[in-house]
XYZ file of C-alpha atoms in Angstrom:
709
model
C 84.149 140.441 124.604
C 83.341 137.556 126.940
C 86.491 138.141 128.947
C 85.425 141.727 129.674
C 81.936 140.570 130.683
C 83.387 137.873 132.904
C 85.767 140.306 134.601
C 82.960 142.775 135.137
C 80.741 140.032 136.513
C 83.428 138.867 138.925
C 83.891 142.353 140.285
C 80.141 142.745 140.820
C 79.373 139.226 142.059
C 81.975 138.293 144.680
C 80.426 134.875 145.240
C 81.290 133.975 141.669
C 77.877 132.587 140.829
C 76.340 133.445 137.475
C 72.647 132.732 137.059
C 72.490 133.989 133.454
C 76.115 134.289 132.415
C 75.806 134.240 128.653
C 73.455 134.909 125.778
C 74.541 133.813 122.340
C 72.886 135.488 119.368
C 74.902 133.241 117.068
C 73.612 129.753 116.167
C 77.071 128.363 116.980
C 76.288 127.576 120.550
C 78.973 126.465 122.939
C 80.600 127.574 126.165
C 82.542 130.776 125.624
C 83.060 130.053 121.936
C 81.214 132.921 120.335
C 83.997 133.692 117.847
C 83.597 130.987 115.246
C 85.337 130.548 111.949
C 83.147 130.909 108.883
C 84.108 127.367 108.002
C 82.942 125.778 111.236
C 81.283 122.397 110.951
C 77.677 121.867 111.836
C 75.411 118.869 111.823
C 72.319 119.757 109.828
C 69.149 119.244 111.804
C 65.562 119.863 110.778
C 63.267 120.283 113.745
C 59.568 121.004 114.126
C 59.021 124.143 116.177
C 55.302 123.768 116.646
C 52.347 123.941 114.291
C 52.766 122.864 110.697
C 52.289 126.348 109.318
C 55.038 127.867 111.451
C 57.819 125.381 110.799
C 61.284 126.723 111.471
C 64.730 125.452 110.584
C 67.508 125.526 113.129
C 70.851 123.952 113.860
C 70.903 121.645 116.833
C 73.129 123.272 119.423
C 74.213 119.984 120.920
C 75.543 118.652 117.624
C 77.449 121.777 116.652
C 81.148 121.262 116.144
C 83.144 123.865 118.051
C 85.790 124.804 115.520
C 88.114 127.570 116.755
C 88.909 130.606 114.643
C 92.498 129.368 114.440
C 93.521 125.756 114.905
C 95.266 125.194 118.227
C 98.348 122.986 118.472
C 99.823 121.199 121.466
C 102.836 123.528 121.245
C 100.511 126.545 121.572
C 98.787 124.995 124.588
C 102.055 124.216 126.359
C 103.463 127.679 125.646
C 100.375 129.364 127.051
C 100.326 127.216 130.202
C 103.989 127.984 130.823
C 103.328 131.710 130.391
C 100.702 131.471 133.155
C 102.975 129.374 135.413
C 100.548 126.463 135.258
C 102.282 123.097 135.789
C 101.271 120.206 133.565
C 102.115 116.610 132.804
C 102.348 115.378 129.226
C 99.956 112.442 128.881
C 99.082 110.126 126.013
C 96.250 112.127 124.454
C 95.811 114.926 127.009
C 97.825 117.352 129.099
C 97.198 116.916 132.831
C 96.742 120.193 134.739
C 95.800 120.939 138.389
C 92.108 121.785 138.374
C 91.351 125.497 138.786
C 87.791 124.608 139.821
C 88.897 123.001 143.100
C 90.030 124.894 146.192
C 93.807 125.218 146.333
C 93.921 123.643 149.814
C 92.179 120.439 148.684
C 93.817 120.374 145.268
C 97.127 119.029 146.613
C 99.124 117.436 143.811
C 96.107 116.150 141.888
C 96.335 116.881 138.186
C 92.653 116.250 137.554
C 91.991 118.658 134.682
C 92.634 117.124 131.254
C 93.269 119.231 128.133
C 92.935 117.480 124.792
C 96.165 117.876 122.803
C 94.345 118.076 119.479
C 91.321 120.294 120.159
C 92.151 122.014 123.453
C 88.855 120.845 124.974
C 89.159 120.276 128.722
C 87.418 118.224 131.385
C 87.741 118.478 135.162
C 87.337 114.987 136.605
C 86.561 116.331 140.090
C 83.701 118.661 139.143
C 82.797 117.389 135.640
C 83.205 120.941 134.318
C 84.125 120.937 130.636
C 84.628 123.502 127.909
C 86.755 124.685 125.019
C 90.347 125.895 124.985
C 89.044 129.480 124.801
C 87.050 128.824 128.005
C 90.160 127.719 129.857
C 92.144 130.717 128.624
C 89.417 133.105 129.790
C 89.270 131.485 133.215
C 93.049 131.691 133.679
C 93.009 135.350 132.621
C 90.287 136.061 135.188
C 92.205 134.276 137.942
C 95.312 136.279 137.145
C 93.445 139.605 137.001
C 91.541 138.944 140.224
C 94.516 137.243 141.941
C 92.444 134.185 142.769
C 93.586 130.624 143.455
C 90.480 128.956 142.032
C 87.143 129.560 140.345
C 83.694 128.244 141.064
C 82.415 125.635 138.608
C 79.305 127.817 138.268
C 81.288 130.286 136.173
C 80.955 127.876 133.250
C 77.260 127.176 133.395
C 76.155 125.597 130.132
C 73.996 127.315 127.569
C 70.348 127.161 128.728
C 68.318 124.607 126.843
C 65.399 125.640 124.700
C 61.907 124.618 125.768
C 61.960 121.820 123.173
C 65.356 120.499 124.315
C 64.404 120.684 127.981
C 61.181 118.810 127.287
C 63.115 116.127 125.385
C 65.628 115.789 128.237
C 62.846 115.380 130.783
C 61.102 112.859 128.540
C 64.324 110.839 128.204
C 64.911 110.944 131.967
C 61.393 109.653 132.644
C 61.811 106.890 130.088
C 65.157 105.850 131.583
C 63.706 105.668 135.099
C 60.627 103.806 133.885
C 62.574 101.128 131.988
C 65.178 100.718 134.717
C 62.593 100.329 137.494
C 60.697 97.761 135.405
C 63.857 95.761 134.638
C 64.711 92.672 136.659
C 68.194 91.629 137.897
C 69.243 88.168 136.720
C 69.457 86.898 140.279
C 65.693 87.426 140.598
C 64.913 85.283 137.550
C 64.164 81.619 137.785
C 66.907 79.273 136.627
C 64.938 78.314 133.498
C 64.241 81.966 132.617
C 67.878 82.959 133.056
C 69.088 80.019 130.963
C 66.607 80.812 128.178
C 67.741 84.450 128.002
C 71.409 83.463 128.027
C 70.773 81.028 125.194
C 69.005 83.736 123.183
C 71.989 86.068 123.481
C 74.615 83.286 123.262
C 76.079 84.098 126.677
C 75.546 80.780 128.382
C 79.103 80.924 129.765
C 78.590 84.356 131.364
C 77.917 83.804 135.059
C 75.195 85.525 137.071
C 77.934 86.993 139.257
C 79.417 88.814 136.233
C 75.981 90.093 135.201
C 75.422 91.356 138.731
C 78.868 92.982 138.831
C 78.021 95.057 135.753
C 74.404 95.544 136.901
C 72.940 94.038 133.723
C 69.182 93.523 133.876
C 66.358 92.059 131.788
C 63.432 94.100 130.470
C 60.754 91.406 130.237
C 58.187 93.140 127.957
C 60.652 93.039 125.035
C 63.028 90.375 126.398
C 65.885 92.838 126.097
C 69.122 93.062 128.037
C 69.493 96.440 129.746
C 72.958 97.992 130.167
C 73.060 101.065 132.448
C 74.956 104.307 131.815
C 76.277 105.345 135.201
C 78.209 108.630 135.245
C 79.095 111.755 137.165
C 80.718 112.064 140.593
C 77.842 110.135 142.203
C 77.609 107.478 139.461
C 73.975 108.360 138.841
C 71.865 106.758 136.121
C 72.169 108.875 132.949
C 70.924 106.529 130.243
C 70.370 102.980 129.044
C 71.127 100.695 126.144
C 68.660 97.901 125.298
C 69.802 94.877 123.314
C 67.211 92.581 121.752
C 67.746 89.354 119.808
C 65.714 87.818 117.020
C 66.206 84.918 114.656
C 66.419 85.492 110.911
C 64.986 83.384 108.083
C 68.231 81.446 107.670
C 68.331 80.535 111.357
C 70.974 83.073 112.364
C 70.556 85.489 115.247
C 70.521 89.251 114.698
C 70.840 91.842 117.447
C 69.142 95.231 117.604
C 70.288 98.080 119.838
C 68.359 101.068 121.154
C 69.696 103.798 123.425
C 68.098 106.406 125.647
C 68.993 109.184 125.023
C 69.538 108.935 121.269
C 72.776 107.566 119.879
C 74.325 111.005 119.249
C 74.031 111.920 122.949
C 74.873 108.483 124.319
C 78.496 108.689 125.522
C 78.628 105.753 127.891
C 81.799 103.799 128.541
C 80.056 100.678 129.815
C 81.994 99.325 132.795
C 83.551 102.699 133.703
C 82.390 102.708 137.384
C 84.300 99.446 137.914
C 87.639 100.928 136.834
C 90.221 101.730 139.485
C 93.109 104.177 139.531
C 95.287 101.191 140.375
C 94.469 99.419 137.085
C 97.322 99.675 134.590
C 95.736 97.712 131.717
C 92.337 98.038 130.071
C 90.679 96.203 127.188
C 88.379 98.176 124.875
C 85.562 96.287 123.146
C 82.770 97.286 120.771
C 79.970 95.278 122.454
C 78.799 95.094 126.031
C 78.640 91.289 125.862
C 82.312 91.242 124.857
C 83.207 93.346 127.899
C 81.439 90.850 130.140
C 83.426 88.015 128.545
C 86.799 89.780 128.885
C 86.200 90.743 132.499
C 85.099 87.254 133.522
C 87.796 85.338 131.625
C 90.831 87.583 132.223
C 90.033 89.657 135.305
C 91.287 92.739 133.441
C 89.510 96.073 133.440
C 87.327 96.332 130.344
C 84.966 98.956 128.915
C 82.727 99.176 125.844
C 82.822 102.027 123.347
C 79.379 103.679 123.163
C 79.004 103.481 119.357
C 80.939 100.335 118.612
C 83.475 100.583 115.818
C 81.754 103.643 114.379
C 83.249 106.363 116.562
C 85.439 107.098 119.585
C 84.271 110.494 120.925
C 87.261 112.584 122.117
C 85.252 113.581 125.194
C 85.854 110.055 126.556
C 89.656 110.125 126.231
C 90.316 111.649 129.698
C 88.684 108.626 131.346
C 91.300 106.360 129.725
C 94.360 108.533 130.370
C 95.735 106.786 133.447
C 96.068 103.372 131.768
C 99.601 102.487 130.718
C 98.463 99.852 128.246
C 95.247 99.836 126.192
C 94.305 96.702 124.245
C 91.772 97.174 121.472
C 89.764 94.006 120.814
C 86.853 95.392 118.846
C 85.734 92.221 117.085
C 86.748 89.491 114.711
C 86.291 91.121 111.286
C 88.281 93.496 109.097
C 86.077 96.484 109.915
C 86.942 96.199 113.596
C 90.613 95.848 112.673
C 90.528 99.093 110.664
C 88.725 100.862 113.510
C 91.338 99.618 115.992
C 94.146 101.185 113.966
C 92.276 104.498 113.719
C 91.320 104.669 117.410
C 94.874 103.834 118.509
C 96.038 107.145 117.025
C 93.676 109.026 119.332
C 94.616 107.002 122.369
C 98.376 107.210 121.761
C 100.182 104.674 119.605
C 102.936 103.878 122.060
C 100.586 102.416 124.691
C 98.082 100.670 122.405
C 98.050 97.030 121.436
C 95.747 95.530 118.816
C 94.129 92.110 118.578
C 94.343 91.148 114.916
C 91.190 89.302 113.789
C 91.510 85.774 112.489
C 90.258 82.229 112.782
C 91.777 81.820 116.243
C 90.965 85.348 117.363
C 87.202 85.986 116.973
C 85.308 88.492 119.096
C 85.677 88.059 122.888
C 82.159 86.681 123.284
C 82.679 84.098 120.554
C 86.117 83.198 121.911
C 84.637 82.505 125.359
C 81.843 80.403 123.861
C 84.428 78.365 121.880
C 86.498 77.746 124.988
C 89.535 79.724 123.836
C 91.923 81.393 126.253
C 91.079 85.118 126.257
C 94.106 85.850 128.433
C 96.365 84.336 125.782
C 94.730 86.371 123.011
C 95.190 89.611 124.961
C 98.792 88.735 125.779
C 99.528 88.089 122.073
C 98.147 91.460 120.935
C 100.567 93.332 118.670
C 101.861 96.883 119.313
C 100.084 99.636 117.373
C 103.318 101.587 116.877
C 105.640 100.206 114.248
C 109.074 100.960 112.859
C 109.735 102.502 109.475
C 111.017 99.203 108.094
C 109.206 95.899 108.443
C 109.895 92.379 107.250
C 107.478 89.968 105.630
C 107.302 88.118 108.951
C 105.505 91.149 110.392
C 103.278 91.480 107.321
C 102.507 87.792 106.978
C 99.346 87.798 109.086
C 98.053 90.947 107.373
C 98.570 89.413 103.935
C 96.829 86.221 105.024
C 93.985 88.263 106.525
C 93.393 90.042 103.211
C 93.321 86.714 101.378
C 90.851 85.183 103.808
C 88.600 88.240 104.046
C 88.528 89.314 100.407
C 84.988 90.728 100.570
C 85.655 92.804 103.676
C 88.984 94.070 102.339
C 87.200 95.228 99.181
C 85.260 97.702 101.307
C 81.649 98.739 101.857
C 79.337 97.676 99.040
C 76.855 100.061 97.434
C 73.231 99.028 97.762
C 71.955 101.224 94.924
C 74.771 100.659 92.428
C 75.497 96.922 92.054
C 77.356 97.523 88.770
C 79.799 99.779 90.600
C 80.434 96.942 93.060
C 81.246 94.692 90.106
C 83.950 97.088 88.876
C 85.345 98.828 91.984
C 84.462 95.961 94.390
C 83.627 98.452 97.168
C 84.346 101.722 98.953
C 87.654 101.591 100.845
C 89.247 103.858 103.434
C 92.425 105.761 102.626
C 91.704 106.111 98.908
C 91.326 109.185 96.687
C 88.576 109.162 94.067
C 88.517 111.775 91.307
C 85.098 112.323 89.735
C 84.335 114.426 86.672
C 81.576 114.976 84.136
C 80.205 117.573 81.721
C 78.703 120.778 83.075
C 75.036 120.270 83.927
C 75.200 116.481 83.676
C 74.282 115.967 87.348
C 77.654 115.431 89.029
C 76.557 116.780 92.429
C 73.234 114.907 92.302
C 74.946 111.620 91.460
C 77.704 111.936 94.060
C 75.166 112.933 96.739
C 73.295 109.681 96.130
C 76.544 107.707 96.007
C 77.621 109.171 99.374
C 74.114 108.774 100.834
C 74.139 105.093 99.894
C 77.316 104.601 101.958
C 76.113 106.847 104.793
C 72.999 104.714 105.309
C 75.356 101.779 105.851
C 77.207 103.519 108.680
C 79.998 105.315 106.774
C 80.526 108.599 108.639
C 80.387 111.252 105.924
C 81.491 114.894 105.698
C 80.257 117.047 102.812
C 82.117 120.104 101.553
C 79.816 121.742 99.020
C 81.237 124.988 97.654
C 78.880 125.279 94.665
C 75.441 124.911 96.247
C 74.436 125.798 99.797
C 73.837 123.188 102.464
C 70.075 123.678 102.655
C 69.668 122.864 98.982
C 72.097 119.940 99.196
C 70.303 118.530 102.242
C 66.992 118.868 100.396
C 68.390 116.878 97.453
C 69.742 114.153 99.744
C 66.510 113.991 101.762
C 64.563 113.539 98.520
C 66.943 110.761 97.464
C 66.685 109.192 100.921
C 62.863 109.166 100.839
C 62.822 108.213 97.119
C 60.013 110.704 96.517
C 59.217 114.399 96.266
C 58.303 115.381 99.814
C 56.909 118.704 98.528
C 53.989 116.657 97.258
C 53.735 114.599 100.480
C 54.385 117.093 103.280
C 52.531 114.928 105.780
C 55.434 112.454 105.521
C 58.140 115.085 106.022
C 58.625 114.561 109.777
C 58.816 110.790 109.364
C 61.608 110.946 106.787
C 63.368 113.913 108.427
C 63.610 112.014 111.723
C 65.183 109.040 109.967
C 67.514 111.265 107.932
C 68.601 113.060 111.103
C 69.977 109.811 112.532
C 72.492 109.370 109.694
C 76.187 110.060 110.510
C 76.184 112.974 108.041
C 77.870 116.346 108.527
C 78.343 119.442 106.379
C 81.014 122.120 106.176
C 79.620 125.652 106.092
C 82.087 126.778 103.435
C 80.554 128.303 100.335
C 82.321 129.817 97.353
C 86.082 130.124 97.044
C 88.031 128.883 100.056
C 91.609 128.507 101.191
C 92.914 124.943 101.174
C 94.387 125.308 104.681
C 91.008 126.214 106.202
C 89.351 123.296 104.450
C 92.076 120.864 105.521
C 91.922 122.041 109.169
C 88.163 121.477 109.174
C 88.546 117.992 107.686
C 91.170 117.001 110.260
C 89.003 118.364 113.061
C 86.012 116.344 111.813
C 88.032 113.132 111.483
C 89.267 113.492 115.047
C 85.904 114.470 116.520
C 83.506 112.295 114.518
C 85.774 109.595 113.011
C 84.783 110.641 109.510
C 85.394 107.880 106.938
C 84.334 109.692 103.753
C 84.900 113.310 102.720
C 83.263 114.738 99.586
C 84.732 117.923 98.075
C 82.580 119.676 95.459
C 84.663 120.955 93.808
C 88.417 121.487 93.478
C 88.222 124.655 91.355
C 86.651 126.584 94.248
C 89.860 126.199 96.271
C 92.163 127.543 93.592
C 90.931 131.149 93.594
C 92.200 131.849 97.126
C 95.792 130.953 96.363
C 98.567 133.283 95.231
C 97.592 134.655 91.824
C 101.239 134.944 90.792
C 101.658 131.168 91.006
C 100.857 128.993 88.019
C 97.308 127.621 88.373
C 98.381 124.099 87.410
C 101.049 124.153 90.125
C 98.387 125.280 92.617
C 96.082 122.458 91.554
C 98.889 119.898 91.852
C 99.605 121.148 95.385
C 95.945 120.864 96.425
C 95.630 117.352 95.006
C 98.822 116.351 96.831
C 97.363 117.687 100.089
C 94.179 115.626 99.677
C 96.202 112.531 98.740
C 98.303 112.839 101.891
C 95.225 113.488 104.044
C 93.436 110.395 102.719
C 96.443 108.179 103.422
C 97.374 109.549 106.854
C 93.794 109.795 108.142
C 92.632 106.478 106.643
C 89.729 108.414 105.181
C 88.286 108.156 101.669
C 88.258 111.483 99.812
C 86.004 111.984 96.789
C 87.161 115.009 94.802
C 84.986 116.497 92.067
C 86.944 118.245 89.307
C 85.426 119.998 86.299
C 86.655 118.775 82.908
C 88.193 120.790 80.123
C 85.775 122.030 77.474
C 85.115 119.304 74.935
C 82.884 119.021 71.876
C 79.326 117.939 72.679
C 79.613 114.818 70.516
C 82.839 113.627 72.148
C 83.020 111.459 75.243
C 85.238 112.538 78.126
C 88.448 110.676 78.863
C 90.890 110.621 81.757
C 92.907 113.236 79.893
C 89.811 115.483 79.877
C 90.203 116.222 83.606
C 91.148 119.862 84.047
C 94.789 120.545 84.885
C 97.881 118.413 84.641
C 98.125 114.634 84.839
C 98.726 114.691 88.620
C 95.008 114.320 89.416
C 94.701 110.993 87.605
C 98.134 109.848 88.772
C 97.444 110.445 92.474
C 93.899 109.084 92.337
C 93.112 105.497 93.265
C 89.872 105.639 91.295
C 88.790 107.835 88.379
C 85.062 108.022 87.638
C 83.555 109.884 84.672
C 79.857 110.690 84.298
C 79.328 110.484 80.547
C 76.422 112.238 78.840
C 75.318 112.008 75.215
C 73.959 115.496 74.689
C 72.760 114.759 71.127
C 70.646 111.879 72.383
C 67.335 111.950 74.214
C 65.983 108.872 75.967
C 66.602 106.914 79.157
C 70.202 105.801 79.280
C 71.775 108.882 77.766
C 73.982 109.020 80.867
C 76.504 106.392 81.912
C 79.218 106.009 84.531
C 82.672 105.045 83.338
C 85.448 103.799 85.615
C 88.752 104.535 83.872
C 91.076 103.743 86.791
C 90.847 101.242 89.617
C 94.052 100.817 91.577
C 92.574 98.114 93.827
C 92.374 95.338 91.220
C 92.581 97.066 87.836
C 89.020 96.376 86.647
C 87.545 99.201 84.565
C 84.287 99.495 82.680
C 81.155 101.482 81.967
C 77.474 100.983 82.740
C 74.369 103.016 81.860
C 72.418 105.148 84.311
C 68.793 106.201 84.333
C 67.886 109.475 86.035
C 64.566 109.398 87.883
C 63.505 113.006 88.264
C 60.750 112.294 90.786
C 63.300 111.088 93.367
C 66.463 112.741 91.957
C 68.109 109.318 91.874
C 70.117 107.288 89.367
C 69.584 103.586 88.847
C 71.442 100.998 86.811
C 69.751 100.154 83.531
C 69.154 96.615 82.304
C 71.289 95.920 79.235
C 69.325 96.109 75.986
C 66.289 97.657 77.617
C 66.628 100.983 75.842
C 68.027 101.968 72.490
C 69.561 105.369 71.951
C 68.038 107.568 69.302
C 69.737 110.647 67.974
C 68.204 114.094 68.111
C 67.350 115.455 64.663
C 69.465 118.480 63.881
C 67.630 121.698 63.078
C 67.805 122.751 59.398
C 69.057 126.210 60.237
C 72.012 124.711 62.084
C 73.380 123.280 58.802
C 72.633 126.187 56.489
C 75.686 127.279 54.582
C 77.606 124.186 55.628
C 78.615 121.534 53.133
C 77.694 118.042 54.131
C 80.834 116.009 54.883
C 81.403 113.035 52.534
C 80.451 109.622 53.819
C 83.276 107.257 54.726
C 81.883 104.392 52.637
C 81.453 106.581 49.553
C 85.017 107.826 49.839
C 86.324 104.259 50.140
C 84.375 103.156 47.025
C 85.680 106.094 44.994
C 89.279 105.248 45.961
C 88.716 101.630 44.974
C 87.248 102.641 41.614
C 90.182 104.895 40.853
C 92.644 102.119 41.674
C 90.800 99.782 39.251
C 90.637 102.466 36.507
C 86.836 102.793 36.722
C 84.938 106.046 36.646
C 83.798 106.924 40.140
C 80.043 106.768 40.739
C 79.887 110.406 41.802
C 81.602 111.458 38.536
C 79.187 109.387 36.419
C 76.262 110.916 38.241
C 77.609 114.395 37.600
C 78.002 113.673 33.836
C 74.499 112.259 33.596
C 73.142 115.288 35.371
C 74.998 117.573 32.949
C 73.736 115.720 29.887
C 70.218 115.770 31.227
C 70.421 119.487 31.700
C 71.379 120.023 28.092
């Protein structure tokens, strides 16, 4: 459809300038990507559209994930480019193509258009034009039909912003200019002021010349360091990051960051304007202060990732393509080490080197303050790519690192479920958790709080809810996040919705039965685009109906579980899989063997969690969580849960606080049924018989008979 409109527009407008090129009725907004799969990802946003009485819900166009109708592969991209006689170079993470948005005469041999090998997204470095793989295909088709050598960048004008978005953009731009103009370069500070600020941020060894080189300033009203975001062909000011320091009760120093625009739109590679095409090596850090330290101590090119160890946006990969060696030194803890291994896959394993954290290899800023040789640390970085066979010599440092950093290796701790920390020790990447529980016991509600707990601690989370729709799920999670019923406190809705919106939380739009391939493609796309660390699938049975009906259902389930197991391992992403149990009697507790299907689910899983419910009992504590498998250290156990209906949350009960009381059975339920004999009575009768005595029940029957006579 768009291709026909574009061709018609080109024939009518010879200057190739489109003032209103596109109108998208669909909420999936993106350049030339109107055909979206039903399972596209979207980040759920709740926005106020005006007065309280006319509130509307909408999906934020800027946070929509462009998921193509069919997943594109690098082989497909290469085949198409060859069919159009378009030359390309095979890069580390992108294909390099001559830009079609530059005049052929000035294009020369510059391959300045980069096509992402995984998503097909492209970026022209000369004109900053970017779009999807479908956009590039449409443009090449137009060029071929019109016999043109190039296209104007105006042909891919972005989707016009709404009045609300435009107002927010203008507000951000004014705030950026205001803060930047009020900030003071370090060279204009007095020596005492500069020394005081450096002491606050523990950068006493960073020279004023380095601060000037990176154009770092001080915002005096809040005593914050200001790091500029300079981008575009003219290196204009696009945003800022402010870093403030404050001392804690124990005397330590904590740092707080704030960005303009918001974190989701802040894609600044700090230090990018200082990079040169002649640089062959670059060091990636997670903090701006670390970049300053690396640059000053080693003289190497260095840039900072915009969101630290949380995410490496694929849109930034083209800016790092020309480097032959990329060293990732993201910090001195295990979390940064895990992030380094994940990011190296995006950047290309064969050119990446990793700085393994340890006592002698802290973060760059700390290493400089301790007088260590940063050049030596960078030179000793290990290759990210490894052979299929390794010796203990290569594993020795990793084993030692796990012994030294036992708490970090155990994973992210839950804040709301301390008893779960005691058993599982934490939430770890690359694991598969199988979760089950009786129908109606609150499996989705419990897992939503469990995932929300981790999400609030920075674990990027993707939800695949096939049973309930995303609006209802988001409402449940928002209630759990606010710890109250917002229906009764609507005046607080915007406050909590704004905070909830900042969480790294995404939802799949699948609902009902789905094909496992579509779900897996969406998960892989999300991991690449958003560095997802935790995927929740609710539930497995909804993916079994789309498979071949002639195949045994247990074989289908085993295949699906194997797919999720492989995905968790290869993507270093934790997958929580909800599986319904087999039908059991109400008075029987579930066991690992109660999980529906064959034994493969429990065999493949690293953790097995069961939500137990005593249906014949009514009181707080009738529910409990049982861990029946823990591959990390083998600890298993059970602890009670208390469901708080007002906030839809579960909390750990204090032992001995509540006693269970059984529900009295209705008389009509037992009519016509003989009461089963008591175990103790049966034992006594057997003992009496063995001793030759008349059983008590027999004596009672004789007495009753004689009395009746």
